[in-house]
XYZ file of C-alpha atoms in Angstrom:
678
model
C -3.151 -13.756 -16.640
C -5.306 -10.801 -15.560
C -9.059 -10.374 -15.115
C -10.655 -6.987 -14.398
C -7.264 -5.579 -13.432
C -6.501 -8.405 -10.979
C -3.556 -10.762 -11.462
C -5.001 -14.277 -11.602
C -2.738 -16.890 -10.013
C -3.075 -20.403 -11.435
C 0.030 -22.094 -9.961
C 0.422 -22.384 -6.177
C 2.993 -23.978 -3.853
C 0.498 -26.773 -3.094
C -2.098 -28.371 -5.364
C -5.687 -27.757 -4.292
C -8.689 -30.070 -4.140
C -12.258 -28.934 -3.563
C -14.986 -30.717 -1.628
C -18.179 -29.288 -3.109
C -20.425 -30.238 -0.197
C -19.474 -31.663 3.185
C -21.713 -32.141 6.227
C -20.728 -30.875 9.679
C -22.842 -32.622 12.363
C -23.964 -30.650 15.420
C -24.879 -32.001 18.840
C -28.637 -31.383 18.339
C -28.746 -33.447 15.137
C -28.625 -30.502 12.745
C -26.152 -30.715 9.857
C -24.434 -27.644 8.427
C -23.320 -27.653 4.803
C -19.740 -26.684 3.968
C -17.617 -26.227 0.878
C -13.944 -26.960 1.533
C -10.728 -26.137 -0.325
C -7.488 -27.674 0.933
C -4.108 -28.891 -0.271
C -4.312 -32.330 -1.898
C -1.732 -33.685 0.555
C -3.206 -32.049 3.675
C -3.976 -35.355 5.403
C -0.293 -36.290 5.157
C 0.877 -32.722 5.883
C -1.871 -30.986 7.931
C -2.524 -27.266 7.631
C -4.270 -24.555 9.654
C -7.870 -23.776 8.705
C -9.714 -20.565 7.830
C -13.487 -20.483 8.410
C -15.968 -18.214 6.635
C -19.450 -18.583 8.152
C -22.375 -16.935 6.354
C -26.104 -17.176 5.496
C -25.621 -16.146 1.866
C -25.445 -19.607 0.238
C -22.161 -21.123 -0.808
C -23.781 -22.752 -3.850
C -24.542 -19.439 -5.584
C -24.732 -16.443 -3.225
C -21.009 -15.941 -2.491
C -19.552 -18.314 -5.044
C -18.110 -15.485 -7.162
C -15.907 -14.134 -4.382
C -15.294 -17.577 -2.851
C -13.659 -18.679 -6.101
C -11.365 -15.651 -6.054
C -10.269 -16.092 -2.446
C -10.393 -19.547 -0.888
C -8.450 -21.536 -3.511
C -5.703 -18.907 -3.193
C -5.346 -19.504 0.544
C -5.577 -23.274 0.060
C -2.815 -23.213 -2.519
C -0.648 -21.457 0.031
C -1.134 -24.088 2.697
C -4.513 -23.574 4.377
C -7.815 -25.428 4.553
C -10.646 -23.019 3.782
C -14.083 -23.969 5.057
C -17.081 -21.967 3.816
C -20.122 -22.894 5.962
C -23.786 -22.012 5.430
C -25.318 -20.858 8.738
C -28.223 -22.923 10.123
C -31.314 -22.378 7.988
C -29.456 -21.086 4.925
C -28.259 -22.718 1.730
C -28.080 -26.472 2.130
C -27.785 -26.403 5.944
C -30.613 -27.783 8.085
C -32.945 -25.616 10.141
C -34.536 -22.169 10.002
C -32.732 -18.803 9.944
C -34.718 -16.625 12.363
C -32.652 -13.422 12.713
C -29.142 -12.042 12.431
C -26.362 -12.813 14.961
C -28.361 -15.071 17.257
C -26.663 -16.793 20.175
C -27.432 -20.116 18.495
C -25.391 -18.955 15.492
C -22.400 -18.519 17.788
C -23.060 -21.817 19.572
C -23.060 -23.632 16.235
C -19.813 -21.938 15.253
C -18.076 -23.226 18.376
C -19.000 -26.764 17.326
C -17.906 -26.066 13.742
C -14.482 -24.858 14.875
C -14.051 -27.913 17.092
C -15.028 -30.179 14.168
C -12.577 -28.464 11.810
C -9.716 -28.637 14.304
C -10.317 -32.375 14.783
C -10.041 -33.218 11.065
C -6.954 -35.145 9.963
C -6.083 -32.404 7.461
C -6.008 -29.659 10.136
C -3.225 -28.764 12.566
C -5.830 -27.645 15.105
C -5.150 -23.925 14.606
C -8.042 -21.932 13.087
C -8.728 -18.434 11.850
C -11.923 -16.728 10.699
C -12.385 -14.262 7.855
C -15.469 -12.429 6.677
C -16.947 -9.234 5.320
C -20.103 -7.685 6.756
C -22.079 -10.558 8.400
C -18.957 -12.727 8.390
C -16.972 -9.845 9.872
C -19.570 -9.387 12.603
C -19.683 -13.018 13.645
C -15.902 -13.319 13.535
C -15.769 -10.733 16.329
C -18.714 -12.262 18.190
C -17.277 -15.781 18.061
C -13.820 -14.526 19.055
C -15.480 -13.021 22.146
C -16.600 -16.558 23.087
C -12.896 -17.581 23.169
C -12.973 -20.965 21.427
C -9.523 -22.504 21.988
C -9.086 -23.323 18.286
C -9.518 -19.704 17.143
C -6.170 -17.901 17.108
C -6.828 -14.929 14.802
C -9.512 -13.254 12.696
C -9.745 -10.850 9.770
C -12.924 -8.784 10.105
C -13.850 -6.639 7.096
C -16.584 -3.988 6.871
C -18.062 -4.922 10.249
C -18.807 -3.278 13.575
C -18.472 -3.832 17.292
C -21.640 -1.781 18.003
C -24.896 -3.107 16.558
C -27.007 -0.146 17.648
C -24.963 2.984 17.099
C -22.846 1.882 14.166
C -24.717 -0.684 12.100
C -27.254 -0.606 9.292
C -30.145 0.067 11.700
C -29.494 3.342 13.569
C -27.092 6.264 13.498
C -27.181 8.772 16.319
C -30.502 7.271 17.430
C -32.110 7.921 14.018
C -33.356 4.995 11.932
C -31.273 4.445 8.812
C -33.567 3.531 5.944
C -31.160 0.764 4.997
C -32.617 -1.043 8.019
C -35.799 -1.458 5.981
C -33.852 -2.240 2.806
C -31.761 -4.843 4.602
C -34.803 -6.438 6.209
C -36.435 -6.665 2.778
C -33.241 -8.138 1.341
C -33.107 -10.916 3.945
C -36.874 -11.469 3.602
C -36.214 -12.238 -0.045
C -33.006 -14.200 0.532
C -34.701 -16.485 3.032
C -37.136 -17.657 0.340
C -34.402 -19.340 -1.706
C -34.506 -23.137 -2.022
C -31.629 -25.503 -1.273
C -29.978 -27.092 -4.286
C -32.034 -30.212 -5.209
C -28.915 -32.275 -5.966
C -27.341 -31.687 -2.541
C -30.199 -32.352 -0.102
C -32.989 -34.875 0.212
C -36.565 -33.552 0.247
C -35.438 -30.124 -0.946
C -39.066 -29.146 -1.650
C -40.211 -29.914 1.897
C -37.281 -27.921 3.331
C -38.089 -25.018 1.007
C -41.770 -24.903 1.976
C -40.943 -25.065 5.697
C -38.559 -22.150 5.322
C -41.148 -20.139 3.411
C -43.723 -20.704 6.150
C -41.263 -19.655 8.882
C -39.958 -16.606 6.986
C -41.396 -13.791 9.102
C -39.940 -10.413 8.012
C -37.255 -9.452 10.496
C -38.267 -5.775 10.525
C -41.355 -6.742 12.542
C -39.059 -7.700 15.418
C -36.553 -4.890 14.866
C -39.219 -2.170 15.099
C -39.942 -3.320 18.644
C -36.398 -2.229 19.564
C -35.922 1.446 18.704
C -33.463 2.232 21.465
C -30.244 0.581 22.614
C -31.633 -2.439 24.475
C -30.644 -6.084 24.848
C -31.601 -6.788 21.211
C -28.638 -4.656 20.070
C -26.284 -5.153 23.000
C -26.219 -8.849 22.143
C -23.505 -9.345 19.552
C -21.987 -5.898 20.194
C -18.477 -6.726 21.362
C -18.044 -3.078 22.371
C -19.932 -4.104 25.522
C -16.662 -5.720 26.632
C -13.773 -5.512 24.188
C -11.640 -7.462 26.671
C -13.617 -10.631 25.870
C -11.576 -10.959 22.676
C -8.146 -12.543 23.063
C -7.539 -13.792 19.509
C -5.570 -11.453 17.236
C -7.796 -9.073 15.229
C -7.078 -7.502 11.828
C -9.892 -4.962 11.275
C -10.374 -3.673 7.725
C -12.701 -1.012 6.330
C -13.235 1.462 3.503
C -14.117 5.158 3.491
C -16.901 4.571 0.921
C -18.348 1.782 3.066
C -20.878 2.112 5.884
C -18.581 0.471 8.463
C -15.320 2.435 8.653
C -15.848 3.861 12.175
C -15.380 0.520 13.912
C -11.744 0.118 12.818
C -10.231 2.994 14.850
C -12.689 2.397 17.697
C -11.619 -1.243 18.028
C -7.935 -0.310 17.841
C -8.538 1.986 20.807
C -10.700 -0.467 22.749
C -9.271 -3.939 22.161
C -6.493 -5.298 24.351
C -5.634 -8.286 22.099
C -2.982 -8.102 19.352
C -4.528 -5.974 16.610
C -4.080 -4.072 13.389
C -6.312 -1.720 11.402
C -6.498 -0.907 7.702
C -8.879 1.522 5.970
C -8.702 2.162 2.228
C -10.869 4.144 -0.189
C -13.053 1.100 -0.822
C -16.786 0.458 -0.829
C -18.374 -2.687 0.659
C -16.111 -5.300 -0.953
C -12.918 -7.262 -0.317
C -9.936 -4.932 -0.972
C -8.422 -7.063 -3.751
C -11.447 -6.391 -5.984
C -13.138 -3.374 -4.369
C -13.876 -0.032 -5.993
C -13.050 2.778 -5.798
C -9.385 1.802 -5.984
C -6.583 1.548 -5.612
C -7.062 -2.157 -4.998
C -4.284 -3.860 -3.068
C -2.747 -7.298 -2.740
C -5.083 -8.108 0.104
C -4.664 -11.863 -0.175
C -0.888 -11.504 0.105
C -1.318 -9.157 3.074
C -3.653 -11.533 4.902
C -1.371 -14.491 4.141
C 1.295 -12.642 6.107
C -1.258 -12.348 8.944
C -2.275 -16.021 8.815
C 1.332 -17.211 8.524
C 2.229 -15.225 11.630
C -0.695 -16.261 13.820
C -1.553 -19.743 12.520
C 1.866 -21.051 11.460
C 4.197 -19.152 13.775
C 6.216 -17.668 10.903
C 7.775 -14.264 11.533
C 6.478 -12.308 8.533
C 7.175 -8.908 10.094
C 3.531 -7.896 9.948
C 3.327 -7.130 13.667
C 6.415 -4.898 13.458
C 4.577 -2.489 11.164
C 2.337 0.429 12.257
C -0.887 -0.548 13.985
C -3.165 1.691 11.909
C -2.792 2.334 8.186
C -5.227 4.440 6.146
C -5.667 5.918 2.709
C -5.404 9.720 3.012
C -7.841 10.768 0.309
C -7.041 13.671 -1.999
C -9.616 16.309 -2.823
C -11.826 15.211 -5.743
C -14.676 16.640 -7.777
C -18.145 15.374 -6.805
C -19.003 12.148 -8.631
C -21.564 9.401 -8.070
C -19.032 6.759 -9.142
C -15.287 6.615 -9.549
C -12.865 3.815 -10.371
C -10.076 5.347 -8.263
C -9.897 7.797 -5.393
C -6.475 9.466 -5.502
C -4.474 9.774 -2.310
C -1.611 8.154 -0.423
C -1.052 5.668 2.397
C -0.308 7.059 5.857
C 0.103 5.236 9.150
C 0.169 5.648 12.912
C 2.113 3.327 15.255
C -0.904 3.205 17.590
C -4.414 4.616 17.876
C -5.450 7.048 19.262
C -2.319 8.808 18.079
C -0.483 11.713 19.701
C 0.319 12.748 16.121
C -3.281 13.860 15.563
C -4.307 17.158 17.132
C -7.586 19.061 17.297
C -8.344 22.290 15.480
C -11.419 24.147 16.723
C -13.486 26.187 14.277
C -16.399 28.250 15.607
C -19.900 28.430 14.073
C -20.241 32.202 13.993
C -23.147 34.498 13.044
C -23.531 35.118 9.346
C -22.269 31.659 8.409
C -18.588 32.167 9.166
C -16.534 29.144 10.294
C -13.412 30.476 11.926
C -10.614 29.943 14.408
C -11.938 32.846 16.514
C -15.328 33.101 18.132
C -17.286 36.054 16.743
C -20.402 37.176 18.569
C -23.719 35.418 19.039
C -27.054 34.998 17.334
C -29.627 32.425 16.215
C -29.963 30.333 13.074
C -33.231 28.558 12.274
C -33.029 25.072 10.749
C -36.195 23.827 9.037
C -35.469 21.540 6.116
C -37.730 20.332 3.289
C -38.350 16.596 3.689
C -37.186 16.103 0.093
C -33.671 17.282 0.889
C -31.060 14.524 0.468
C -32.151 12.688 -2.678
C -28.630 13.035 -4.078
C -26.783 11.775 -1.005
C -26.217 8.258 -2.373
C -26.277 5.070 -0.347
C -25.447 4.683 3.345
C -23.350 1.672 2.337
C -21.890 1.992 -1.140
C -20.881 -1.088 -3.129
C -18.790 0.645 -5.785
C -20.447 -1.219 -8.664
C -23.042 1.355 -9.710
C -23.377 5.145 -9.235
C -24.343 5.233 -5.538
C -22.036 7.926 -4.114
C -23.122 11.493 -3.211
C -23.692 14.075 -5.939
C -22.485 17.696 -5.828
C -23.718 19.016 -2.488
C -24.562 22.552 -3.608
C -28.282 21.818 -3.981
C -28.601 20.296 -0.513
C -26.303 22.962 0.947
C -28.838 25.501 -0.297
C -31.553 23.812 1.803
C -29.321 23.804 4.885
C -27.835 26.252 7.344
C -24.174 26.489 6.390
C -20.955 27.746 7.926
C -17.728 27.930 5.956
C -14.153 29.066 6.301
C -12.347 31.603 4.196
C -10.218 29.973 1.483
C -7.562 27.953 3.283
C -4.108 29.534 3.268
C -2.538 26.092 3.619
C -3.821 22.536 3.210
C -5.565 20.676 6.027
C -5.452 16.907 6.513
C -8.205 15.394 8.631
C -7.740 11.969 10.219
C -10.342 10.810 12.690
C -13.914 11.722 13.600
C -14.899 15.408 13.418
C -17.455 16.496 16.011
C -19.827 19.406 16.477
C -20.599 20.864 19.909
C -23.738 22.996 19.719
C -26.395 24.744 21.748
C -29.825 24.047 20.253
C -33.535 24.192 21.005
C -36.574 22.882 19.137
C -40.274 23.727 18.913
C -41.336 20.065 19.135
C -40.526 17.270 21.614
C -38.664 15.290 18.945
C -36.140 16.614 16.431
C -33.223 15.304 14.398
C -30.083 17.158 13.364
C -27.924 16.143 10.385
C -24.433 17.530 9.776
C -22.333 17.285 6.628
C -18.702 18.350 6.270
C -17.907 19.458 2.721
C -14.820 20.357 0.717
C -15.743 23.422 -1.376
C -13.612 24.071 -4.459
C -12.847 27.618 -5.683
C -15.535 27.271 -8.382
C -18.154 26.344 -5.742
C -18.324 22.587 -6.303
C -19.129 20.959 -2.952
C -17.908 17.428 -2.194
C -19.213 15.631 0.887
C -16.300 14.494 3.039
C -18.209 12.997 5.969
C -21.510 13.318 7.806
C -23.410 12.390 10.975
C -26.858 12.608 12.533
C -28.305 12.928 16.036
C -31.798 12.282 17.338
C -31.955 15.058 19.931
C -34.068 12.900 22.245
C -30.950 10.653 22.374
C -28.682 13.570 23.324
C -27.608 11.949 26.609
C -28.315 8.258 26.035
C -29.337 5.837 23.296
C -30.637 3.501 25.979
C -32.754 6.030 27.866
C -33.851 8.789 25.428
C -35.965 11.686 26.716
C -38.307 14.070 24.853
C -37.208 17.642 24.338
C -38.895 20.457 26.214
C -39.940 22.824 23.403
C -38.037 26.101 23.602
C -35.446 24.821 26.075
C -31.765 25.028 25.108
C -29.605 21.919 25.217
C -25.880 21.409 24.821
C -25.311 18.517 22.397
C -22.421 16.784 20.630
C -22.891 15.392 17.127
C -20.147 13.030 15.985
C -19.437 12.659 12.290
C -18.033 9.521 10.668
C -14.290 8.889 10.742
C -12.408 9.987 7.647
C -8.921 10.694 6.314
C -9.101 13.613 3.881
C -6.729 16.169 2.370
C -8.319 19.579 1.721
C -6.083 21.805 -0.418
C -5.123 25.413 0.061
C -7.608 27.721 -1.661
C -10.562 25.427 -0.835
C -13.099 26.111 1.909
C -14.391 23.833 4.649
C -18.173 23.942 4.935
C -20.473 22.615 7.652
C -24.076 22.118 6.465
C -26.837 21.535 9.043
C -30.330 20.218 8.314
C -33.020 18.397 10.275
C -33.837 15.874 7.548
C -31.970 13.877 4.902
C -34.234 11.585 2.892
C -33.884 8.775 1.959
C -30.809 8.023 4.086
C -32.782 8.625 7.302
C -36.440 8.327 8.261
C -37.705 11.814 9.230
C -38.861 12.916 12.674
C -42.589 12.459 13.445
C -43.706 16.017 12.640
C -42.331 19.185 11.046
C -39.909 20.866 13.418
C -37.759 23.973 13.621
C -34.411 23.700 15.386
C -32.788 26.908 16.628
C -28.989 26.907 16.714
C -27.203 29.421 18.928
C -24.435 30.717 16.671
C -21.217 31.663 18.384
C -21.883 28.949 20.971
C -21.112 26.082 18.589
C -17.823 24.721 17.345
C -16.411 22.096 15.000
C -13.564 19.955 16.327
C -11.385 18.766 13.463
C -8.841 15.968 14.053
C -5.841 17.273 12.111
C -2.747 15.285 11.196
C 0.404 16.963 9.890
C 2.034 15.155 6.923
C 5.122 13.176 7.926
C 8.102 12.051 5.910
C 8.008 8.501 7.268
C 4.729 7.865 5.418
C 6.731 7.547 2.200
C 8.713 4.666 3.721
C 5.742 2.411 4.409
C 6.014 -1.118 3.091
C 4.103 -1.113 -0.230
C 1.195 -3.474 -0.766
C 1.542 -5.936 -3.594
C -0.677 -5.864 -6.679
C -4.181 -7.347 -6.349
C -4.138 -11.101 -6.901
C -6.776 -13.813 -6.863
C -7.480 -17.365 -7.907
C -9.423 -18.101 -11.099
C -12.768 -16.257 -11.435
C -16.084 -18.098 -11.277
C -16.951 -19.562 -14.675
C -20.540 -18.651 -15.558
C -22.622 -18.102 -18.673
C -24.784 -14.951 -18.842
C -28.317 -15.906 -19.903
C -29.822 -12.440 -19.359
C -27.962 -9.111 -18.908
C -27.844 -7.099 -15.702
C -29.685 -3.783 -15.310
C -28.928 -1.008 -12.827
C -30.883 2.259 -12.661
C -31.256 5.175 -10.265
C -33.858 7.873 -10.985
C -35.198 10.914 -9.118
C -38.676 12.277 -9.904
C -40.161 15.505 -8.513
C -43.643 16.995 -8.724
C -43.387 20.739 -8.123
C -47.180 21.073 -7.906
C -47.541 18.697 -4.961
C -44.043 18.847 -3.484
C -43.723 15.075 -3.856
C -40.437 13.380 -4.699
C -39.450 9.791 -5.438
C -36.111 8.031 -5.666
C -36.367 4.767 -7.634
C -33.524 2.251 -7.617
C -33.375 -0.932 -9.715
C -30.627 -3.523 -9.333
C -31.049 -6.562 -11.554
C -28.209 -9.049 -11.554
C -29.416 -10.719 -14.735
C -29.545 -14.493 -15.048
C -26.385 -16.607 -14.735
C -25.809 -20.291 -15.449
C -23.121 -22.223 -13.576
C -22.033 -25.225 -15.685
C -20.309 -26.797 -12.682
C -23.510 -27.107 -10.643
C -26.129 -27.094 -13.415
C -27.835 -24.243 -11.574
C -29.157 -21.019 -13.120
C -29.823 -18.100 -10.766
C -30.972 -14.508 -10.947
C -32.356 -11.760 -8.716
C -33.895 -8.325 -9.144
C -34.787 -5.647 -6.606
C -36.903 -2.533 -7.198
C -36.990 0.147 -4.494
C -39.130 3.300 -4.301
C -38.558 5.998 -1.672
C -41.428 8.525 -1.555
C -41.932 11.712 0.454
C -43.650 15.126 0.282
C -41.508 18.122 1.153
C -43.612 19.487 4.043
C -45.016 16.230 5.435
C -42.772 13.740 7.275
C -45.645 11.257 7.653
C -45.791 10.978 3.859
C -42.545 8.970 3.976
C -42.914 5.551 2.378
C -40.533 2.831 1.239
C -41.678 0.012 -1.053
C -39.319 -2.822 -2.022
C -39.913 -5.786 -4.317
C -37.501 -8.708 -4.688
C -37.686 -11.476 -7.276
C -35.408 -14.537 -7.039
C -35.230 -17.113 -9.839
C -33.732 -20.596 -9.900
C -33.628 -23.045 -12.772
C -32.208 -26.522 -13.174
C -32.578 -27.091 -16.904
C -31.523 -30.736 -16.788
C -34.231 -31.548 -14.245
C -36.940 -29.377 -15.827
C -37.139 -27.232 -12.696
C -38.089 -23.527 -12.727
C -38.562 -21.800 -9.336
C -39.407 -18.189 -8.535
C -40.088 -16.255 -5.336
C -41.514 -12.753 -5.024
C -41.494 -10.645 -1.865
C -42.865 -7.168 -1.284
C -42.216 -5.005 1.774
C -43.661 -1.567 2.551
C -42.922 0.783 5.453
C -44.960 3.923 6.116
C -45.849 5.868 9.263
C -48.128 8.169 11.169
C -46.867 10.611 13.764
C -47.175 7.909 16.425
C -46.759 4.557 14.656
C -44.862 2.523 12.084
C -47.036 0.834 9.444
C -45.421 -2.282 7.982
C -46.888 -4.591 5.353
C -45.342 -7.490 3.434
C -46.231 -10.494 1.328
C -44.446 -13.497 -0.121
C -45.308 -15.786 -3.037
C -43.448 -18.797 -4.404
C -43.883 -20.568 -7.729
C -42.739 -23.949 -9.062
C -42.843 -24.368 -12.840
C -45.337 -21.515 -13.074
C -47.693 -22.883 -10.376
C -48.071 -20.943 -7.131
C -47.124 -23.168 -4.195
C -47.035 -20.637 -1.359
C -48.528 -17.262 -0.380
C -48.572 -15.336 2.889
C -49.183 -11.738 4.039
C -48.062 -9.730 7.097
C -49.515 -6.463 8.459
C -48.124 -4.878 11.630
C -48.541 -1.516 13.390
C -45.820 -0.617 15.932
C -45.719 2.458 18.208
C -42.902 4.912 17.489
C -40.522 5.295 20.403
C -39.054 8.796 20.126
C -37.991 7.981 16.585
């Protein structure tokens, strides 16, 4: 049986039973809600346990992927425990922010509870993507004795420099989008059939639901807010075995090689072509038998079975082939390559100089100046910082944005080049304002001129020496800076050109600098460092991954269809531009729970080409919940808006909740926050 190209497994070595809702008591009286899958005979023949610990609601938020994954592990001899974090789903309490110390404290009690159950051997693992990947690392750093191994997917060890909030000291606009997403998510009610006084719990959560961006904007540099939960502060804290997984289309691929280099525990790394999804159902493909691969990991670390997984190369990646620009693709062609350890002596550095006239060459050729002053509207076709692979959210052909940038490119390559690692630019620059940003894109340019973005990076020049202690620029003074681009593995064929494109804005991926600025680049003094890997014959002998497998998909009934749109509007008379994005998941009914759910988000990103203080983001979320048998119809609406002046952030939000058409809650927030060199 197959579904969406995935082999659906219906028969397992052990029969599985599901506990729809179980309560895990904590020492302070709070109860956390869990959904548990385990072998029917686990109390007679105990098994190791795998914890997934999230705020996204087991009842409906992650149920689709839970159904694909956890019964599969359970059928192969594991107890899978999916827990709603305090203040989310059916769990008690209030969810006040991401990755709090209390979240970790609760997890230590959860692991101890799981290990003490009669169906558990006492050995535990943790798995998770994004938030669940983050807290797997953070909890491993606390060294609970029950936790032997983790699988961390699409996560990071550095919450400031390599998360959804900041890149190179520049605010990623997904920070606002993510804050608005959680503002909306935190309005959702618990399921009335699973908790007593669900309405009272819901209203308390609504009242306590302060938008998290209000707090985040008070922390614009690398301070204790971001150091907390960043295991990069001391990789040695982690002793449990770590399998770190990422995707080149995802926002979190850099952490995989960085953790391989920094961790001292047993570890492996895997990066495919995927967006922000589990690799057995992620796009772009190829998808892999990720559940089989992780079973080998769990069997080794939780059951003591020699599966051979630790005898294989430490770091395995998908070397992407050159492709035409496209905002969506089902597959990204390429091949698997591997390194026995990382960093690898098999990867060298090729230096290409940024020469006058736009030449990018092996030899340095003279000196000169290039002026970088970018329209604020540049970047509307750059796609999402974190792609999900479900809708067209990848970068378009780069030729338009290249035309608004200062570019350097090679002659047509006489032989192919394969990049594996993080390219970097070393440059000598000055600016005419005390604050300036610099964005770099590395592009693969086909013989017909089509330009495909390979990787990119950004640097707030006030953060040139430190993200913790930024300093204003002295206008006119030259500075030596290094701009690191995101890790990538990419094949660029002979006959193609390598292009570096430099700009000082890229909307709406990044919020612009406070005022228009011109950056002067000293050509001849700058260079691109390319991590180059020569193809090796032993890559062809790598153990192949199995086909993608899963348990049975979630059984739902579509009440209303989904709707996904992405539109760019420009006004040539005023220089204004808007990107509008709509993602409507439709309305789904789950016969098993009697619950009908739906959500819709509308996002507008506005800016005027010569005015950075015209930047504005407006986001509206609507969440709907119905329980037809009980005559219940609930709806929440949240709006969030971020704008700015040269010196301040201007944030406004409101929240409304309705029960059976009657408004039961309303609240508004309005906050002005000084900009801190950002």
